[in-house]
Short mmCIF file of C-alpha atoms and ligand atoms in Angstrom, two decimals:
data_model
loop_
_atom_site.label_atom_id
_atom_site.label_comp_id
_atom_site.label_asym_id
_atom_site.label_seq_id
_atom_site.Cartn_x
_atom_site.Cartn_y
_atom_site.Cartn_z
CA ILE A 1 48.56 -199.22 51.12
CA GLN A 2 44.95 -198.34 51.86
CA VAL A 3 44.00 -196.75 55.16
CA GLY A 4 40.77 -198.13 56.56
CA ARG A 5 38.23 -196.19 58.57
CA THR A 6 39.65 -197.43 61.83
CA GLY A 7 43.17 -196.47 60.80
CA THR A 8 44.30 -199.94 59.81
CA LEU A 9 46.79 -200.06 56.97
CA ALA A 10 45.71 -202.63 54.42
CA PRO A 11 48.20 -203.64 51.72
CA VAL A 12 46.66 -204.34 48.32
CA ALA A 13 48.49 -205.79 45.31
CA ARG A 14 47.85 -204.50 41.80
CA LEU A 15 47.87 -207.28 39.21
CA ALA A 16 48.06 -207.38 35.47
CA PRO A 17 44.31 -207.80 34.75
CA VAL A 18 43.18 -211.42 34.61
CA THR A 19 39.71 -212.90 34.18
CA VAL A 20 38.55 -215.22 36.97
CA GLY A 21 35.07 -216.71 36.71
CA GLY A 22 34.00 -214.03 34.26
CA VAL A 23 35.24 -211.13 36.36
CA VAL A 24 38.35 -209.08 35.64
CA VAL A 25 40.57 -209.05 38.70
CA GLU A 26 43.13 -206.29 39.14
CA ASN A 27 43.45 -206.02 42.91
CA VAL A 28 44.06 -208.66 45.54
CA THR A 29 44.25 -208.24 49.28
CA LEU A 30 47.55 -208.90 50.97
CA HIS A 31 45.99 -208.78 54.45
CA ASN A 32 48.98 -207.58 56.48
CA GLU A 33 52.74 -207.35 56.76
CA ASP A 34 53.24 -210.91 58.01
CA TYR A 35 51.08 -212.36 55.27
CA ILE A 36 53.29 -210.79 52.61
CA LYS A 37 56.28 -212.40 54.26
CA GLY A 38 54.39 -215.71 54.21
CA ILE A 39 53.75 -215.87 57.96
CA GLY A 40 50.31 -216.68 59.36
CA ASN A 41 48.71 -214.95 62.34
CA LYS A 42 49.90 -217.66 64.72
CA GLY A 43 53.46 -217.35 63.45
CA GLU A 44 53.19 -220.41 61.21
CA VAL A 45 54.80 -220.46 57.76
CA LEU A 46 52.01 -220.13 55.18
CA ARG A 47 53.85 -220.78 51.96
CA GLU A 48 57.27 -222.36 52.43
CA GLY A 49 59.84 -220.05 50.81
CA ARG A 50 57.08 -218.19 49.06
CA ASP A 51 56.97 -214.67 50.37
CA ILE A 52 55.16 -212.35 47.96
CA ARG A 53 57.38 -209.98 46.00
CA ILE A 54 56.82 -207.15 43.57
CA GLY A 55 57.04 -208.69 40.09
CA ASP A 56 55.91 -212.20 41.16
CA THR A 57 53.46 -214.38 39.29
CA VAL A 58 50.77 -215.60 41.64
CA VAL A 59 47.84 -217.99 41.79
CA ILE A 60 44.71 -216.21 42.97
CA GLN A 61 41.25 -217.26 44.03
CA ARG A 62 38.02 -215.38 44.06
CA ALA A 63 35.06 -216.28 46.27
CA GLY A 64 31.82 -214.34 46.04
CA ASP A 65 32.08 -210.60 46.45
CA VAL A 66 35.07 -210.60 48.76
CA ILE A 67 38.26 -209.12 47.42
CA PRO A 68 40.30 -211.93 45.76
CA GLN A 69 43.37 -213.30 47.50
CA ILE A 70 46.65 -214.95 46.72
CA VAL A 71 46.82 -218.71 47.16
CA ASP A 72 50.35 -219.33 46.00
CA VAL A 73 53.44 -217.82 44.44
CA VAL A 74 54.82 -219.43 41.26
CA LEU A 75 58.52 -219.50 42.13
CA ASP A 76 59.55 -220.81 38.66
CA LYS A 77 58.30 -217.57 37.20
CA ARG A 78 59.93 -215.23 39.73
CA PRO A 79 62.06 -212.75 37.75
CA LYS A 80 65.50 -211.78 39.03
CA SER A 81 64.21 -208.23 39.35
CA ALA A 82 61.48 -209.23 41.85
CA ARG A 83 61.69 -206.97 44.89
CA GLU A 84 60.60 -207.38 48.48
CA PHE A 85 57.94 -204.98 49.67
CA HIS A 86 58.88 -202.83 52.64
CA PHE A 87 55.94 -202.03 54.80
CA PRO A 88 55.73 -198.27 55.47
CA LYS A 89 56.76 -196.94 58.87
CA LYS A 90 54.60 -193.83 58.43
CA CYS A 91 50.89 -193.57 57.61
CA PRO A 92 50.21 -192.41 54.03
CA CYS A 93 47.88 -189.77 55.49
CA PRO A 94 49.11 -186.14 55.34
CA LEU A 95 50.14 -186.28 59.00
CA HIS A 96 52.75 -188.99 58.33
CA THR A 97 52.21 -190.25 61.85
CA ASP A 98 54.04 -193.35 63.00
CA VAL A 99 52.57 -196.69 62.10
CA VAL A 100 52.01 -198.84 65.17
CA ARG A 101 51.06 -202.43 65.77
CA GLY A 102 48.98 -202.55 68.90
CA GLU A 103 47.97 -205.44 71.05
CA THR A 104 44.74 -207.37 70.99
CA ALA A 105 42.69 -207.60 74.18
CA ALA A 106 44.40 -210.98 74.69
CA GLY A 107 47.77 -209.24 74.74
CA GLU A 108 49.00 -210.55 71.38
CA GLU A 109 50.49 -208.28 68.78
CA GLU A 110 47.85 -207.17 66.27
CA SER A 111 48.43 -208.51 62.79
CA ARG A 112 47.47 -205.22 61.21
CA ALA A 113 49.50 -202.07 61.40
CA ARG A 114 47.65 -198.84 61.90
CA CYS A 115 48.09 -195.11 61.94
CA SER A 116 48.64 -193.69 65.42
CA GLY A 117 46.90 -190.42 64.45
CA GLU A 118 43.45 -191.49 65.74
CA PHE A 119 41.20 -188.38 65.80
CA ALA A 120 43.80 -186.38 63.92
CA CYS A 121 44.21 -188.83 60.99
CA PRO A 122 41.95 -187.69 58.16
CA TYR A 123 41.03 -191.29 57.37
CA GLN A 124 39.92 -191.95 60.91
CA LYS A 125 38.32 -188.65 61.87
CA ILE A 126 34.77 -189.38 60.81
CA GLU A 127 34.65 -192.74 62.61
CA HIS A 128 35.95 -191.13 65.78
CA LEU A 129 33.39 -188.34 65.47
CA LYS A 130 30.58 -190.87 65.08
CA LEU A 131 31.63 -192.60 68.27
CA PHE A 132 31.93 -189.22 69.99
CA VAL A 133 28.29 -188.22 69.40
CA SER A 134 26.88 -191.74 69.88
CA ARG A 135 24.36 -192.61 72.56
CA ARG A 136 26.86 -194.00 75.05
CA ALA A 137 29.29 -191.14 74.59
CA PHE A 138 28.08 -187.54 74.26
CA ASP A 139 24.62 -188.63 73.09
CA ILE A 140 23.84 -185.54 71.05
CA ASP A 141 20.27 -185.58 69.71
CA GLY A 142 19.86 -184.39 66.15
CA LEU A 143 23.46 -185.09 65.27
CA GLY A 144 23.14 -188.53 63.75
CA GLU A 145 25.63 -190.14 61.39
CA LYS A 146 24.10 -188.53 58.32
CA GLN A 147 24.21 -184.97 59.67
CA LEU A 148 27.65 -185.50 61.09
CA GLN A 149 28.97 -186.77 57.77
CA TYR A 150 27.45 -183.73 56.06
CA PHE A 151 28.98 -181.29 58.56
CA PHE A 152 32.29 -183.10 58.22
CA ASP A 153 32.26 -183.04 54.41
CA GLU A 154 31.49 -179.32 54.48
CA GLY A 155 34.44 -178.83 56.83
CA TRP A 156 32.24 -177.41 59.61
CA VAL A 157 33.01 -180.12 62.14
CA LYS A 158 36.51 -181.50 61.90
CA GLU A 159 37.02 -182.48 65.52
CA PRO A 160 34.86 -182.76 68.67
CA ALA A 161 35.49 -179.19 69.90
CA ASP A 162 33.97 -177.89 66.64
CA ILE A 163 30.57 -179.28 67.64
CA PHE A 164 30.48 -176.92 70.59
CA THR A 165 31.38 -173.85 68.55
CA LEU A 166 28.75 -174.47 65.83
CA GLU A 167 26.25 -172.04 67.34
CA LYS A 168 28.82 -169.26 67.65
CA ARG A 169 29.80 -169.78 64.02
CA ASN A 170 26.26 -170.06 62.73
CA SER A 171 25.97 -166.41 61.70
CA LYS A 172 28.32 -167.46 58.90
CA LEU A 173 27.34 -171.11 58.44
CA LYS A 174 23.56 -170.49 58.39
CA LEU A 175 22.57 -174.09 59.10
CA GLU A 176 18.88 -173.13 58.90
CA GLU A 177 19.32 -172.60 55.18
CA ILE A 178 20.38 -176.20 54.53
CA GLU A 179 17.72 -178.17 52.75
CA GLY A 180 15.62 -180.21 55.17
CA TYR A 181 16.91 -178.37 58.23
CA GLY A 182 14.92 -175.23 59.06
CA ALA A 183 15.02 -172.87 62.04
CA THR A 184 13.34 -175.24 64.51
CA SER A 185 15.63 -178.20 63.96
CA VAL A 186 18.67 -175.95 64.14
CA ARG A 187 17.42 -174.49 67.44
CA ASN A 188 16.82 -178.02 68.73
CA LEU A 189 20.27 -179.12 67.67
CA PHE A 190 21.95 -176.21 69.45
CA GLY A 191 19.82 -176.95 72.52
CA ALA A 192 20.90 -180.59 72.47
CA ILE A 193 24.56 -179.62 72.14
CA GLU A 194 24.30 -177.10 74.99
CA SER A 195 22.73 -179.69 77.26
CA ARG A 196 25.75 -181.92 76.77
CA ARG A 197 28.33 -179.35 77.71
CA ARG A 198 28.36 -180.88 81.19
CA ILE A 199 29.37 -184.50 81.02
CA ALA A 200 30.25 -187.28 83.42
CA LEU A 201 33.92 -188.22 83.50
CA GLU A 202 33.33 -191.85 82.46
CA ARG A 203 31.36 -190.79 79.38
CA PHE A 204 34.02 -188.28 78.49
CA ILE A 205 36.79 -190.87 78.70
CA TYR A 206 34.77 -193.31 76.60
CA ALA A 207 34.05 -190.60 74.00
CA LEU A 208 37.76 -190.03 73.40
CA GLY A 209 37.68 -193.32 71.48
CA MET A 210 40.93 -194.75 72.77
CA ARG A 211 41.50 -198.31 71.65
CA HIS A 212 40.53 -200.96 74.23
CA VAL A 213 38.80 -198.30 76.35
CA GLY A 214 35.16 -199.31 76.17
CA GLU A 215 32.45 -198.27 78.59
CA THR A 216 33.48 -200.62 81.40
CA THR A 217 37.13 -199.62 81.21
CA ALA A 218 36.22 -195.94 81.03
CA LEU A 219 34.13 -196.33 84.18
CA ALA A 220 36.97 -198.11 85.97
CA LEU A 221 39.37 -195.30 85.02
CA ALA A 222 36.89 -192.60 86.04
CA ARG A 223 36.32 -194.20 89.43
CA GLY A 224 40.00 -194.80 89.90
CA TYR A 225 41.06 -191.21 89.30
CA GLY A 226 37.92 -189.34 90.33
CA SER A 227 38.57 -186.16 88.35
CA TRP A 228 39.55 -185.28 84.80
CA GLU A 229 42.59 -183.36 86.08
CA ALA A 230 43.90 -186.41 87.92
CA PHE A 231 43.22 -188.75 85.00
CA HIS A 232 44.67 -186.41 82.37
CA ASP A 233 47.79 -185.84 84.45
CA ALA A 234 48.25 -189.62 84.76
CA CYS A 235 47.76 -190.12 81.00
CA LEU A 236 50.44 -187.58 80.14
CA LYS A 237 52.85 -189.23 82.57
CA VAL A 238 52.05 -192.71 81.21
CA ALA A 239 52.70 -191.43 77.68
CA LYS A 240 56.15 -190.32 78.81
CA GLY A 241 56.83 -193.77 80.26
CA ASP A 242 56.65 -192.65 83.90
CA GLU A 243 56.85 -195.96 85.78
CA GLU A 244 55.17 -194.76 88.93
CA ALA A 245 52.16 -193.48 86.97
CA MET A 246 51.99 -196.75 85.02
CA ALA A 247 52.09 -198.84 88.18
CA GLU A 248 49.34 -196.71 89.67
CA MET A 249 47.15 -197.23 86.62
CA ASP A 250 47.96 -200.92 86.52
CA ALA A 251 46.82 -201.25 90.14
CA LEU A 252 43.29 -200.20 89.19
CA ASP A 253 40.68 -202.88 88.92
CA GLN A 254 40.20 -204.11 85.30
CA ILE A 255 43.11 -202.07 83.92
CA GLY A 256 46.08 -203.92 82.46
CA ASP A 257 49.00 -203.55 80.04
CA THR A 258 46.85 -203.46 76.89
CA VAL A 259 44.82 -200.49 78.08
CA ILE A 260 47.86 -198.69 79.46
CA LYS A 261 49.74 -199.10 76.18
CA SER A 262 46.76 -197.81 74.25
CA ILE A 263 46.46 -194.74 76.52
CA ALA A 264 50.19 -194.14 76.15
CA ASP A 265 49.91 -194.31 72.33
CA TYR A 266 46.96 -191.93 72.31
CA PHE A 267 48.42 -189.28 74.60
CA GLY A 268 51.87 -189.77 73.08
CA GLU A 269 50.56 -188.30 69.82
CA SER A 270 50.66 -184.48 69.91
CA HIS A 271 47.70 -184.12 67.51
CA ASN A 272 45.54 -186.07 69.95
CA ARG A 273 46.68 -183.97 72.88
CA GLY A 274 45.70 -180.83 70.96
CA ILE A 275 42.26 -182.22 70.15
CA VAL A 276 41.66 -183.15 73.80
CA GLU A 277 42.86 -179.75 74.99
CA ARG A 278 40.55 -177.84 72.64
CA LEU A 279 37.65 -180.06 73.65
CA THR A 280 38.17 -179.65 77.40
CA GLY A 281 38.10 -175.89 76.79
CA GLU A 282 34.49 -176.28 75.63
CA VAL A 283 33.00 -178.71 78.14
CA GLU A 284 32.70 -179.17 81.87
CA ILE A 285 33.62 -182.62 83.12
CA ILE A 286 31.85 -183.85 86.23
CA ASP A 287 33.94 -185.77 88.77
CA ALA A 288 33.20 -189.46 89.15
CA GLU A 289 31.73 -190.74 92.35
CA LYS A 290 34.28 -192.84 94.15
CA PRO A 291 32.81 -196.16 95.25
CA LYS A 292 32.03 -196.33 98.96
CA SER A 293 34.40 -198.80 100.52
CA ASN A 294 32.56 -199.00 103.84
CA SER A 295 29.31 -200.43 102.46
CA ALA A 296 28.14 -203.93 103.31
CA VAL A 297 28.71 -205.08 99.72
CA ALA A 298 32.04 -203.38 98.93
CA GLY A 299 34.39 -205.76 97.17
CA LYS A 300 31.69 -208.43 96.78
CA THR A 301 30.77 -209.99 93.46
CA VAL A 302 27.04 -209.84 92.86
CA VAL A 303 24.81 -211.42 90.22
CA PHE A 304 21.25 -210.23 89.53
CA THR A 305 18.85 -212.72 88.02
CA GLY A 306 15.13 -213.05 87.41
CA SER A 307 12.90 -209.98 87.23
CA LEU A 308 13.36 -207.13 89.66
CA GLU A 309 10.28 -205.20 90.76
CA LYS A 310 11.57 -202.10 92.50
CA MET A 311 14.34 -201.15 90.13
CA THR A 312 15.51 -201.84 86.62
CA ARG A 313 18.48 -204.10 86.03
CA ASP A 314 20.58 -201.08 85.03
CA GLU A 315 19.65 -199.20 88.21
CA ALA A 316 20.44 -202.24 90.34
CA LYS A 317 23.83 -202.59 88.65
CA ALA A 318 24.66 -198.91 89.00
CA THR A 319 23.72 -198.88 92.70
CA ALA A 320 25.74 -201.99 93.44
CA GLU A 321 28.77 -200.59 91.64
CA ARG A 322 28.46 -197.26 93.43
CA LEU A 323 28.62 -199.19 96.70
CA GLY A 324 31.82 -200.85 95.60
CA ALA A 325 30.41 -204.22 94.50
CA LYS A 326 31.37 -205.91 91.26
CA VAL A 327 28.39 -206.97 89.15
CA SER A 328 28.84 -210.11 87.09
CA GLY A 329 26.65 -211.73 84.47
CA SER A 330 27.32 -215.31 85.48
CA VAL A 331 27.48 -217.33 88.69
CA SER A 332 30.65 -219.11 89.72
CA LYS A 333 32.46 -220.17 92.87
CA LYS A 334 33.76 -216.60 93.10
CA THR A 335 30.25 -215.11 93.33
CA ASP A 336 29.43 -213.76 96.79
CA LEU A 337 25.76 -212.94 96.36
CA VAL A 338 22.95 -213.73 93.97
CA VAL A 339 19.90 -211.48 94.02
CA ALA A 340 17.07 -213.54 92.56
CA GLY A 341 13.68 -212.20 91.54
CA PRO A 342 10.67 -214.10 90.17
CA GLY A 343 11.46 -216.25 87.15
CA ALA A 344 15.10 -216.86 88.12
CA GLY A 345 16.31 -220.04 86.41
CA SER A 346 19.71 -221.47 85.65
CA LYS A 347 21.70 -218.83 87.55
CA LEU A 348 19.73 -219.58 90.71
CA ALA A 349 20.42 -223.28 90.22
CA GLU A 350 24.14 -222.51 89.76
CA ALA A 351 24.10 -220.46 92.98
CA ASN A 352 22.58 -223.36 94.90
CA LYS A 353 25.11 -225.74 93.39
CA HIS A 354 28.05 -223.61 94.51
CA GLY A 355 26.49 -222.76 97.86
CA VAL A 356 26.35 -219.05 97.03
CA LYS A 357 24.15 -216.91 99.27
CA VAL A 358 20.86 -216.01 97.58
CA LEU A 359 18.84 -212.91 98.47
CA THR A 360 15.43 -211.65 97.40
CA GLU A 361 15.21 -208.13 96.05
CA ASP A 362 13.87 -206.87 99.40
CA GLU A 363 16.65 -208.56 101.34
CA TRP A 364 19.16 -206.95 99.01
CA LEU A 365 17.66 -203.49 99.49
CA LYS A 366 17.73 -204.00 103.27
CA LEU A 367 21.37 -205.11 103.10
CA ILE A 368 22.42 -201.99 101.24
CA GLY A 369 20.25 -199.81 103.48
CA GLU A 370 17.76 -198.56 100.93
ZN1 ZN B 401 46.88 -191.59 59.30
#
């Protein structure tokens, strides 16, 4: 079993070396647990009666640089001693955390098993850290992937909280003595880290790197709970299977079973809870603004199209959302308003087709009272 960077457990078969197209092949991918059993990702039988067992003789194919795969099992050559492979229930990482099979965004069981250790799993740590410092999360200048990898390899930054204690520890670390760093860049880095000690709740939630919790979902959760305390409390309850807390989360716009299960998995893992606790000890999380429900556009679905002259598209979207509107990228019968600037094309035509109300930018600003 190989653990991938996102925590997926990939089974690989070791073969007696064989030459295929001039290349010696010793490893073939087995994709996932179902594949070994001969079941495809839609539940169909891949190779009738031909599950793959330890000791089997197999037909393989190799295409380009991708890792070769098994096409068939030669049943005539299956020895009596051939054994079934039992997929591990624990991750091979030192944490031995439970292996889980999550759900895809469509609500189907994922074909690949993965470690539930997330930030705590040594195989997954660096990927989680990269997301943590990325532009849409903590957005820390001067801590790009290369630097982060270096700090990680040196053991200086093992989890998010460590980033915020770098300066305190620098009398020992002496970052300014690293080749290519220097006093100025170290000062700049510490400045950049300090400036991110205060962070908006939605960014903070996104930065935790929970599966299926992208920016939009993080924003919905932040708006729904308002404060970190309220959200964190709900997460801990959801992880314990508290039905009332689950129902409350489920009632939020854009939040469904997949997200709730993922949050439960994350906060159900004690290593993750520890990482979050140490991190919240270092940062200040700013409450989210609750959308105003008494605005003229609350609950309406709005589409912006064409060029806007008094605001950027992002500003327009943020304002509309703050006022409780839902901003969509495409026009349908469900659209309430289309704000069309110069150069509006197909979306304006769609709006006219469906009889959706169309406003100019100025009319929109007047409507929302700005
Ligand atoms: Zn692991």
